[in-house]
Short mmCIF file of C-alpha atoms and ligand atoms in Angstrom, two decimals:
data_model
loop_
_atom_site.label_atom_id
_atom_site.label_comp_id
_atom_site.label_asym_id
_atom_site.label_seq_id
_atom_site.Cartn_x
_atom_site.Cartn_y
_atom_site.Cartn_z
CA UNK A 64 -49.28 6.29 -15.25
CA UNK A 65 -46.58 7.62 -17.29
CA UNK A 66 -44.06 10.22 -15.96
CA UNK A 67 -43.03 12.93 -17.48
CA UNK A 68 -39.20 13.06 -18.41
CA UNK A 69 -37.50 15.71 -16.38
CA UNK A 70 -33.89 16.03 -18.56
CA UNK A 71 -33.04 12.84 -19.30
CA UNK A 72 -34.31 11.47 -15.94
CA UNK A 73 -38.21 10.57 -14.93
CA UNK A 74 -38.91 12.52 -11.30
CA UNK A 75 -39.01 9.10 -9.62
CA UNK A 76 -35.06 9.52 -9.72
CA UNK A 77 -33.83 12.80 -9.27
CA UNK A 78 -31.64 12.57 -6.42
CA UNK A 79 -32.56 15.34 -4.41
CA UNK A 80 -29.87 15.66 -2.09
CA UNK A 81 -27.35 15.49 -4.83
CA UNK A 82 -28.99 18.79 -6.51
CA UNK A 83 -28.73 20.73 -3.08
CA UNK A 84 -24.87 19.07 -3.09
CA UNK A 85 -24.20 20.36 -6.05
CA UNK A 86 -26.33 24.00 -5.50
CA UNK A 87 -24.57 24.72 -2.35
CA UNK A 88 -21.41 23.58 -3.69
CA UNK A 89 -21.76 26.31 -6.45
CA UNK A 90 -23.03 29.04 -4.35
CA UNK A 91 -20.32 28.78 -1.75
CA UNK A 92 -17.68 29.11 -5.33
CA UNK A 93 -19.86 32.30 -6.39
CA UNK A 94 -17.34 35.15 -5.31
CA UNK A 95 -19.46 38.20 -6.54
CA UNK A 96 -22.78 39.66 -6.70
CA UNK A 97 -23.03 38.68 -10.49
CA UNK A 98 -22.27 35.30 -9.78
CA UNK A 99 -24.58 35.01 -7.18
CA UNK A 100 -27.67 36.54 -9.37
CA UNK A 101 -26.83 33.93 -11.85
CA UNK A 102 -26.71 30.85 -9.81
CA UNK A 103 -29.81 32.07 -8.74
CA UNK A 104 -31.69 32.19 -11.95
CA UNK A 105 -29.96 28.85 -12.60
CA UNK A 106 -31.41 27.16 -9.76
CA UNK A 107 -34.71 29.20 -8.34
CA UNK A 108 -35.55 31.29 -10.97
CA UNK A 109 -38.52 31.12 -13.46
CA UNK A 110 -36.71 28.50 -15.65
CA UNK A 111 -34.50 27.52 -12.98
CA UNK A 112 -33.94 23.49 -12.00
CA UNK A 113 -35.26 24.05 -8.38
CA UNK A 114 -38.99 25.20 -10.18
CA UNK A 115 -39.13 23.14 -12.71
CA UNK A 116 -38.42 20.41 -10.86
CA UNK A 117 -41.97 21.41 -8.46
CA UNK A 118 -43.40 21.67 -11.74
CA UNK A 119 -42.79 18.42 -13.18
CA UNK A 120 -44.37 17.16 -9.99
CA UNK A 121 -47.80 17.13 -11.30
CA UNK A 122 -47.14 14.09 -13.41
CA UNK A 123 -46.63 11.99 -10.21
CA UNK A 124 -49.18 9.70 -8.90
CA UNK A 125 -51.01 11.44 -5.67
CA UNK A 126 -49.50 8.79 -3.31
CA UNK A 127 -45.65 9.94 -3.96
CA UNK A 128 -46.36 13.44 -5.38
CA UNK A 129 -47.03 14.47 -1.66
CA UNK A 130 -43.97 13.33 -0.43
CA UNK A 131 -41.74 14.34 -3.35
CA UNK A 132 -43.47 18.11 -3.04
CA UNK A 133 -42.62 18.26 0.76
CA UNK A 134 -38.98 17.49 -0.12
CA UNK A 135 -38.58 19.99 -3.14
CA UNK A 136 -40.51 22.79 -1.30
CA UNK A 137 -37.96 21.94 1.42
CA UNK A 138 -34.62 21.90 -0.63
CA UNK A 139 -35.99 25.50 -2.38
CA UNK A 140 -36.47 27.00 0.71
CA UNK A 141 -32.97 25.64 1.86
CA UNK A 142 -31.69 27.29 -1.19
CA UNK A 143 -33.41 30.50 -0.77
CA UNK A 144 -32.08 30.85 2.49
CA UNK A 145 -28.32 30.12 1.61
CA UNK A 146 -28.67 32.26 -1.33
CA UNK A 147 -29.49 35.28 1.38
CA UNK A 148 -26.78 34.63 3.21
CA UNK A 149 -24.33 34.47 0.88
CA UNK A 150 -25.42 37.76 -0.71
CA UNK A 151 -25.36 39.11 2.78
CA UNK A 152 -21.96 37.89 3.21
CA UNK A 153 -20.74 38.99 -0.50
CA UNK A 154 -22.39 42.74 0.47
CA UNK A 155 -20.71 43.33 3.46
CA UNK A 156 -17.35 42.06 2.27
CA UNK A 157 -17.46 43.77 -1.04
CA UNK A 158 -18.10 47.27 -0.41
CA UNK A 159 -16.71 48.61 -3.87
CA UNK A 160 -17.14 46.13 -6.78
CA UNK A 161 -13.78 46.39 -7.45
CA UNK A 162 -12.77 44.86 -3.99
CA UNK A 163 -14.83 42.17 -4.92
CA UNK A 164 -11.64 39.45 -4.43
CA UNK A 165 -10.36 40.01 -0.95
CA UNK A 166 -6.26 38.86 -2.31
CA UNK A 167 -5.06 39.85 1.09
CA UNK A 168 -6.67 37.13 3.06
CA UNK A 169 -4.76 34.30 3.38
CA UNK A 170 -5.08 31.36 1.89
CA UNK A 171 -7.10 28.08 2.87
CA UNK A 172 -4.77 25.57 4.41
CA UNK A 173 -4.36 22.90 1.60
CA UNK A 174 -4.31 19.04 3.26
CA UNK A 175 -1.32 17.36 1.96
CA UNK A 176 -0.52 13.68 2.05
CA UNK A 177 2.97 12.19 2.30
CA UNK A 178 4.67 8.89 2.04
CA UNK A 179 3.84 5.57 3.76
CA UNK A 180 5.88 4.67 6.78
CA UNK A 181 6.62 1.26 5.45
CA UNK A 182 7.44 3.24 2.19
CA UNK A 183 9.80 5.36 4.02
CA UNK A 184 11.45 3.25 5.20
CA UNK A 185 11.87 0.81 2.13
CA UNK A 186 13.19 3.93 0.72
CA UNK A 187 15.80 4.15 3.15
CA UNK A 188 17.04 0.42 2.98
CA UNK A 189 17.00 1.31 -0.86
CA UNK A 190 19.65 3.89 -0.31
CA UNK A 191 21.78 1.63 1.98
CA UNK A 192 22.10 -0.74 -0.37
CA UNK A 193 22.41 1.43 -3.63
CA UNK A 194 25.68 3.00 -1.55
CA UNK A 195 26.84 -0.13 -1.44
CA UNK A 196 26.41 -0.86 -5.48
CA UNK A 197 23.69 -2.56 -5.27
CA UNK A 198 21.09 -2.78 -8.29
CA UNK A 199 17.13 -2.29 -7.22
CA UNK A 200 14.88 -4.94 -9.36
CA UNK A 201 11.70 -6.04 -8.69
CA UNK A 202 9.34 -9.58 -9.15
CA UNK A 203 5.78 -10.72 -9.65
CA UNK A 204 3.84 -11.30 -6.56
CA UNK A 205 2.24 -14.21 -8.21
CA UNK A 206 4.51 -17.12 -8.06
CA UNK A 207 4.78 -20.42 -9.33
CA UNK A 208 4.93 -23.11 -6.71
CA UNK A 209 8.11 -24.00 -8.30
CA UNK A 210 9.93 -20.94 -7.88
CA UNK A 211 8.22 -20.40 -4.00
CA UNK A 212 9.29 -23.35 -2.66
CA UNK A 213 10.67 -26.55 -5.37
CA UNK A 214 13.97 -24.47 -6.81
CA UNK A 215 14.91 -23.17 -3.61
CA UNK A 216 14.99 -26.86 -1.78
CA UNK A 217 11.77 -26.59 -0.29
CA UNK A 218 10.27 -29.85 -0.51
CA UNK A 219 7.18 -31.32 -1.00
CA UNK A 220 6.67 -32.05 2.57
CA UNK A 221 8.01 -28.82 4.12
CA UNK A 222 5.43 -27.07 6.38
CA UNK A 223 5.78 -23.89 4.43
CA UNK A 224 3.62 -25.47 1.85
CA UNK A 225 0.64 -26.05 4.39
CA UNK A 226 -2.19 -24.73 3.02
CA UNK A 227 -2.42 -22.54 6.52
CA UNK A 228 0.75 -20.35 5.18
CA UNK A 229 0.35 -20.36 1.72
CA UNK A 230 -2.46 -18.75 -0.29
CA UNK A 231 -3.25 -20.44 -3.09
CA UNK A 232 -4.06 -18.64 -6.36
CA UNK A 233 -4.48 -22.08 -8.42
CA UNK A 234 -5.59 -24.48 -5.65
CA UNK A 235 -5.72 -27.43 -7.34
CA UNK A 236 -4.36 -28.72 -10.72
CA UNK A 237 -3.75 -32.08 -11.94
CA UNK A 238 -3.10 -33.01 -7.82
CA UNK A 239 -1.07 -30.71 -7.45
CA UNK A 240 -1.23 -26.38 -6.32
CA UNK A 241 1.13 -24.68 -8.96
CA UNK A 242 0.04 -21.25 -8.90
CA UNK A 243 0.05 -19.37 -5.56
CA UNK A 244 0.89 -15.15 -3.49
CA UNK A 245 4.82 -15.63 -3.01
CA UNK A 246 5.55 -16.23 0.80
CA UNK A 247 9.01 -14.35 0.52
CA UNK A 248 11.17 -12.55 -2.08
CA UNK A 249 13.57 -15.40 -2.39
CA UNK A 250 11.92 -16.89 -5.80
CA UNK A 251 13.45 -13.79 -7.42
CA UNK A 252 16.80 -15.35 -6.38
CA UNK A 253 16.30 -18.32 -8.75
CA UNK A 254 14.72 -16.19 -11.78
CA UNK A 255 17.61 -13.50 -11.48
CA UNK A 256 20.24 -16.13 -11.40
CA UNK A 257 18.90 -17.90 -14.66
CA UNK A 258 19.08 -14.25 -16.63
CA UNK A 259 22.32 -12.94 -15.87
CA UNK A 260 25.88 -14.43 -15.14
CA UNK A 261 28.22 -13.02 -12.37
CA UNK A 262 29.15 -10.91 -10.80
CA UNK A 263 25.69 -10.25 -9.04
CA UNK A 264 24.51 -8.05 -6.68
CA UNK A 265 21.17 -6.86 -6.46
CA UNK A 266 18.74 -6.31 -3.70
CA UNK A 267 14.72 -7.74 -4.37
CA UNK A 268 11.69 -5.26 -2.40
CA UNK A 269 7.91 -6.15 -2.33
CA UNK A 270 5.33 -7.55 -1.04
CA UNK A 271 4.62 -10.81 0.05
CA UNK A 272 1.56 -12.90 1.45
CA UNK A 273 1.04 -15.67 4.34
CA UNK A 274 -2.17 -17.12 5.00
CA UNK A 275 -1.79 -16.75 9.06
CA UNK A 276 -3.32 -15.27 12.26
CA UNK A 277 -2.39 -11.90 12.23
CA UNK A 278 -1.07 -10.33 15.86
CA UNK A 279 1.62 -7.64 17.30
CA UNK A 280 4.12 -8.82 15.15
CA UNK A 281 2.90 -10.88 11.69
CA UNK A 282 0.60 -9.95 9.13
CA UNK A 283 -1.27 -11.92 6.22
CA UNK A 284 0.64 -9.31 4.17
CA UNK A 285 4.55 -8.23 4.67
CA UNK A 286 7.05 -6.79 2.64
CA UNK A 287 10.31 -7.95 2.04
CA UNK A 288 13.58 -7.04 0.60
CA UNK A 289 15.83 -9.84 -0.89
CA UNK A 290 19.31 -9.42 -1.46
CA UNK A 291 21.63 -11.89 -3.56
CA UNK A 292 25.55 -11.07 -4.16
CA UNK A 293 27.04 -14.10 -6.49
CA UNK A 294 30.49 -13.80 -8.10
CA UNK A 295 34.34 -15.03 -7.99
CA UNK A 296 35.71 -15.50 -3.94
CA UNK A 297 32.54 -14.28 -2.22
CA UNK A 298 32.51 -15.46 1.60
CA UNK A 299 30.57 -15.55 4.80
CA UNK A 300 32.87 -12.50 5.80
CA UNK A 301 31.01 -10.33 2.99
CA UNK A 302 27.84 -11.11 3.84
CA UNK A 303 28.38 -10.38 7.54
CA UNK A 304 30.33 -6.85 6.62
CA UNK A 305 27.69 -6.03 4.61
CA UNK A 306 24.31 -6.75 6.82
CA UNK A 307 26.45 -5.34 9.73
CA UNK A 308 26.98 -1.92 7.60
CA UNK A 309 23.10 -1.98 6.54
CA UNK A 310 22.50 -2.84 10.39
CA UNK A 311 24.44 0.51 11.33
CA UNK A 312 23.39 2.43 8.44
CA UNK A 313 19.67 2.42 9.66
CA UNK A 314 20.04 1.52 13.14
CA UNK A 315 23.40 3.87 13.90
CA UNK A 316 27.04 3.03 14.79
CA UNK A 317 26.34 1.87 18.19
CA UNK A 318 23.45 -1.07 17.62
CA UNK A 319 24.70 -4.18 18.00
CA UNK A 320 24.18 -7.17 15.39
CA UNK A 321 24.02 -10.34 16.37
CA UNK A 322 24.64 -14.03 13.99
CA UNK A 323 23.13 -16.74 14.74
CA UNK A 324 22.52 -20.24 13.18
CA UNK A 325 19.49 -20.41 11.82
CA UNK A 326 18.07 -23.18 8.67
CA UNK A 327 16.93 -22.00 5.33
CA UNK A 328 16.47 -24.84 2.65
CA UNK A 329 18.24 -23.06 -0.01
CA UNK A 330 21.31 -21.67 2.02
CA UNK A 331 24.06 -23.38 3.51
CA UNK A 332 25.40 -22.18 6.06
CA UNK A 333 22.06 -20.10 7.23
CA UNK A 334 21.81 -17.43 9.77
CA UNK A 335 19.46 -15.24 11.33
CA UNK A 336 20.16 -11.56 12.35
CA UNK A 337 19.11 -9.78 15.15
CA UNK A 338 19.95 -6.33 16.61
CA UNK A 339 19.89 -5.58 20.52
CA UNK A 340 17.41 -2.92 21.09
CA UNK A 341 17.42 0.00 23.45
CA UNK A 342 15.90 -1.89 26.47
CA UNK A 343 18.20 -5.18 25.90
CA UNK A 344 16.04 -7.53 24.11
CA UNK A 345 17.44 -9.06 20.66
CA UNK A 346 15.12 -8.71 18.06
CA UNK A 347 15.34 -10.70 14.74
CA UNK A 348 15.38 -8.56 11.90
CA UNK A 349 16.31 -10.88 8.89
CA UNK A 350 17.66 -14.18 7.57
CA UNK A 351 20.45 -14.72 5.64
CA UNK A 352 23.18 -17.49 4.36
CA UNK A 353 25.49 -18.85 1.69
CA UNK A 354 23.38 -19.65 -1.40
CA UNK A 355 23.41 -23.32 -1.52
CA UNK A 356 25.70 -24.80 -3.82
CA UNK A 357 22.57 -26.93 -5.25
CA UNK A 358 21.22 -23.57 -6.37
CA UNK A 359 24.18 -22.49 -8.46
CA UNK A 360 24.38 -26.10 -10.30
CA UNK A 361 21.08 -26.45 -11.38
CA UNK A 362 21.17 -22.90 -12.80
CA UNK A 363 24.44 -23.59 -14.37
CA UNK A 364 26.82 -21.74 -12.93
CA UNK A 365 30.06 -23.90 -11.38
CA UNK A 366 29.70 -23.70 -7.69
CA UNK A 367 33.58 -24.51 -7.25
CA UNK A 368 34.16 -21.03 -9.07
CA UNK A 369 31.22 -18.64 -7.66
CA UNK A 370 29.65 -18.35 -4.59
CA UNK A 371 27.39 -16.24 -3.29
CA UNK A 372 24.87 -14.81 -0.08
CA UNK A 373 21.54 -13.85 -0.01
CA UNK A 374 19.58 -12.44 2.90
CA UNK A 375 15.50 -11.77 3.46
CA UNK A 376 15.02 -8.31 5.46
CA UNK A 377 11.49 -7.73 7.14
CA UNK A 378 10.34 -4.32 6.52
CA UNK A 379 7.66 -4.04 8.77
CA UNK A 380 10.10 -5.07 11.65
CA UNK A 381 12.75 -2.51 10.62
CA UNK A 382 10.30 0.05 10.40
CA UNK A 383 8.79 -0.96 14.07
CA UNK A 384 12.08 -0.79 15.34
CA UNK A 385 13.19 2.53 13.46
CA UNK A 386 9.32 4.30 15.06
CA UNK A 387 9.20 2.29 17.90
CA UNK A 388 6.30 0.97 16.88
CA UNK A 389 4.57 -2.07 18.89
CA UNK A 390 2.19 -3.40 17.01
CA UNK A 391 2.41 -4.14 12.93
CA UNK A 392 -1.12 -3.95 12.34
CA UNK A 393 -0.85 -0.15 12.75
CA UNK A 394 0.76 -0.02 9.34
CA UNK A 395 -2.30 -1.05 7.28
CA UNK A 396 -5.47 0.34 9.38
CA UNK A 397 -5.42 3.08 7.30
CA UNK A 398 -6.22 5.15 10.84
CA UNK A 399 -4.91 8.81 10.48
CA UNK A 400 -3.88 9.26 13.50
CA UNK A 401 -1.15 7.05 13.52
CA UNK A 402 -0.12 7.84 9.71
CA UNK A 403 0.19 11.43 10.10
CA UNK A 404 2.65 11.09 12.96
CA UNK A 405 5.10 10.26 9.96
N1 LIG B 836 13.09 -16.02 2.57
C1 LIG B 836 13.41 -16.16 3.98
C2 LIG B 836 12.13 -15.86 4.79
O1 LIG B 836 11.20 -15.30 4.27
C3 LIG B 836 14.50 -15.23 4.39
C4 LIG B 836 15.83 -15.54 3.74
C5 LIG B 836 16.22 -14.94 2.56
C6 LIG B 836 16.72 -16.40 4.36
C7 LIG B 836 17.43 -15.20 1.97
C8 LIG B 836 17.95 -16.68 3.81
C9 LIG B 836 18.30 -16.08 2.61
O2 LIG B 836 12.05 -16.20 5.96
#
C-alpha cells in the first residue's frame, strides 16, 4: 500500500520523539501568553503538526496504524498537558502583561569550559622558554622513518624501531616501513637545522605516539617539547643553566635537579634529568645532551665552529608532578570530575 507523504517524509519515519524534543523545547522558550497560544496552534491546533500527523494515520496499514495511533495520541496528550502548565506558570508569573519578562531574576548559571591541564601546562613551559628567547615552532606528527629514527643515528637495528613502539602509518614499502606517528619531537631537530643557519634556539611542542601498554605512567599518546640551541661556543654549562632555570621556573627555587648520564643516539654527551620530589624520590623529567657532531656535518654546518644542545621534556610528567597527579591516564578519560578540578 502506498503511504501518504506527510511533508517531505512518509509516516513510517516521523521520528516521534524528536517532534515532542523539539515541541517541548519551544514551549519551555515561549515567555508570554501570545507565544504560548501560538505554539499551540502550531503544534495541536486544527492545522497544527500534532493533528495532522493523527490524520495522516489513516493511510497506514492496520497492523502499524495501531501502534503508531497509540504513540501520537500519547505525545498530544503529553503536549496538552505541558502546554497547561506552562500557561499556568506564565499566568501566575505575569500578572500585568507588561511584567511579562521577569528582568530581575537572575540569570541561569552559564557552564563554561576552560583549558586542558596538559594544555596548561604546555602553556607554562611555553612562557619559560619564550623568557629565555626562545622561538615556539611546531612539526608534522607524521614522520618519515628517516627523520624518526635514520638522521638522528638511530639505526636499523635499534629497538625503537620494533614494531611494538612504533606505529606504522606506511607498514610496508619496497621492504622497508618509511612512513610512520613520530615517537618524539626530536625529528624537528634535523628539519629545523637544514632551514636555518645559527644561531638557533627554538623549543619544538606536540604530540607524539608509541605503540605500548599503557599504565600509571606511559601512554600510547604523549606530548613532548623539544628544545635545540646551536650557535658559536655553546657548552654543556648552557644547557645545564638553562634546564636548571626551566626546572626552577615551574618547579620553584628550592627543587632540586639532578644530571645524570644517560644514551641518546644523536647526542653526545647525553643526560637525563630528574627533579627530587617532595617525599624524596627522583623523578625523571626529560633527556637532554650535546647534539652529536654527526648531526651538524651531515646538515652542513662545521661542527669545529658550532655546537649545540637539545633536550626532550615530557609533558604529561611535568604536569603530574606540577598536580600531583598519579596516574597519566587521567589526562585523556575525558572524566569531568577530574578535569574540572583544573
Ligand atoms: N627524544 C628523546 C626521547 O623521546 C628525548 C631527547 C631529546 C633526548 C633531545 C636528548 C635530546 O626520549
Amino acid at each position: 500500500m502506498e503511504e501518504r507523504l506527510y511533508g517531505d517524509h512518509t509516516m513510517a519515519d516521523i521520528d516521534l520523539a524528536a517532534v515532542e524534543r523539539r515541541a517541548l523545547d519551544e514551549l519551555a522558550a515561549a515567555c508570554d501568553a501570545a507565544a504560548a497560544a501560538a505554539w499551540r496552534a502550531r503544534y495541536l491546533g486544527k492545522k497544527g503538526e500534532v493533528t495532522q500527523l493523527l490524520r495522516g494515520l489513516g493511510v497506514l496499514p492496520a497492523d502499524r496504524r495501531k501502534q503508531a495511533g497509540q504513540t501520537a495520541n500519547r505525545l498530544r496528550a503529553l503536549l496538552q498537558e505541558a502546554f497547561d502548565r506552562r500557561r499556568a506558570l506564565l499566568e501566575a508569573s505575569s500578572p500585568a502583561p507588561s511584567a511579562a519578562i521577569d528582568v530581575t531574576l537572575p540569570a541561569r548559571p552559564h557552564r563554561q569550559g576552560h583549558l586542558h591541564p596538559i594544555t596548561l601546562t604546555l602553556r607554562e613551559i611555553e612562557r619559560a622558554f619564550r623568557d629565555m628567547g626562545f622561538a615556539v615552532v611546531e612539526g608534522p606528527q607524521v614522520e618519515w622513518d628517516e627523520y624518526n629514527f635514520e638522521r638522528l643515528r638511530i639505526p636499523a637495528d635499534h629497538p625503537a624501531r620494533d614494531m611494538w613502539d612504533t606505529l606504522w602509518i606506511d607498514y610496508e614499502r619496497d621492504g622497508r616501513y618509511p612512513m610512520l606517528l613520530r615517537t618524539h619531537t626530536s625529528p624537528m631537530q634535523i628539519r629545523y637545522i637544514e632551514r636555518h643557519r645559527p644561531p638557533i634556539r627554538v623549543i619544538v611542542p606536540g604530540t607524539c605516539y608509541r605503540y605500548e601498554a599503557t599504565d600509571a605512567t606511559h601512554e600510547w599518546m604523549l606530548t613532548q617539547v623539544e628544545g635545540l640551541v646551536i650557535d658559536e661556543g655553546i657548552s654543556f654549562a648552557h644547557l645545564k643553566g638553562t634546564l636548571e632555570a626551566f626546572v626552577h621556573r615551574l618547579f620553584g627555587p628550592d627543587v632540586e635537579a639532578r644530571f645524570r648520564c644517560d644514551y641518546f643516539p644523536f647526542v653526545e654527551p647525553g643526560a637525563e634529568v630528574a627533579i627530587r620530589w617532595r617525599d624524596g624520590r627522583w623523578i625523571e623529567l626529560l633527556g637532554a645532551g650535546m647534539v652529536h657532531p654527526e648531526i651538524l656535518a651531515a646538515t652542513g654546518y662545521d661542527p669545529a665552529r658550532y655546537t649545540g644542545f637539545a633536550f626532550g621534556i615530557g609533558v604529561e610528567r611535568t604536569a603530574m608532578l606540577r598536580y600531583g597527579i598519579d596516574d597519566i591516564r587521567y589526562f585523556y578519560d575525558n572524566a569531568l570530575g577530574f578535569l574540572e578540578q583544573f
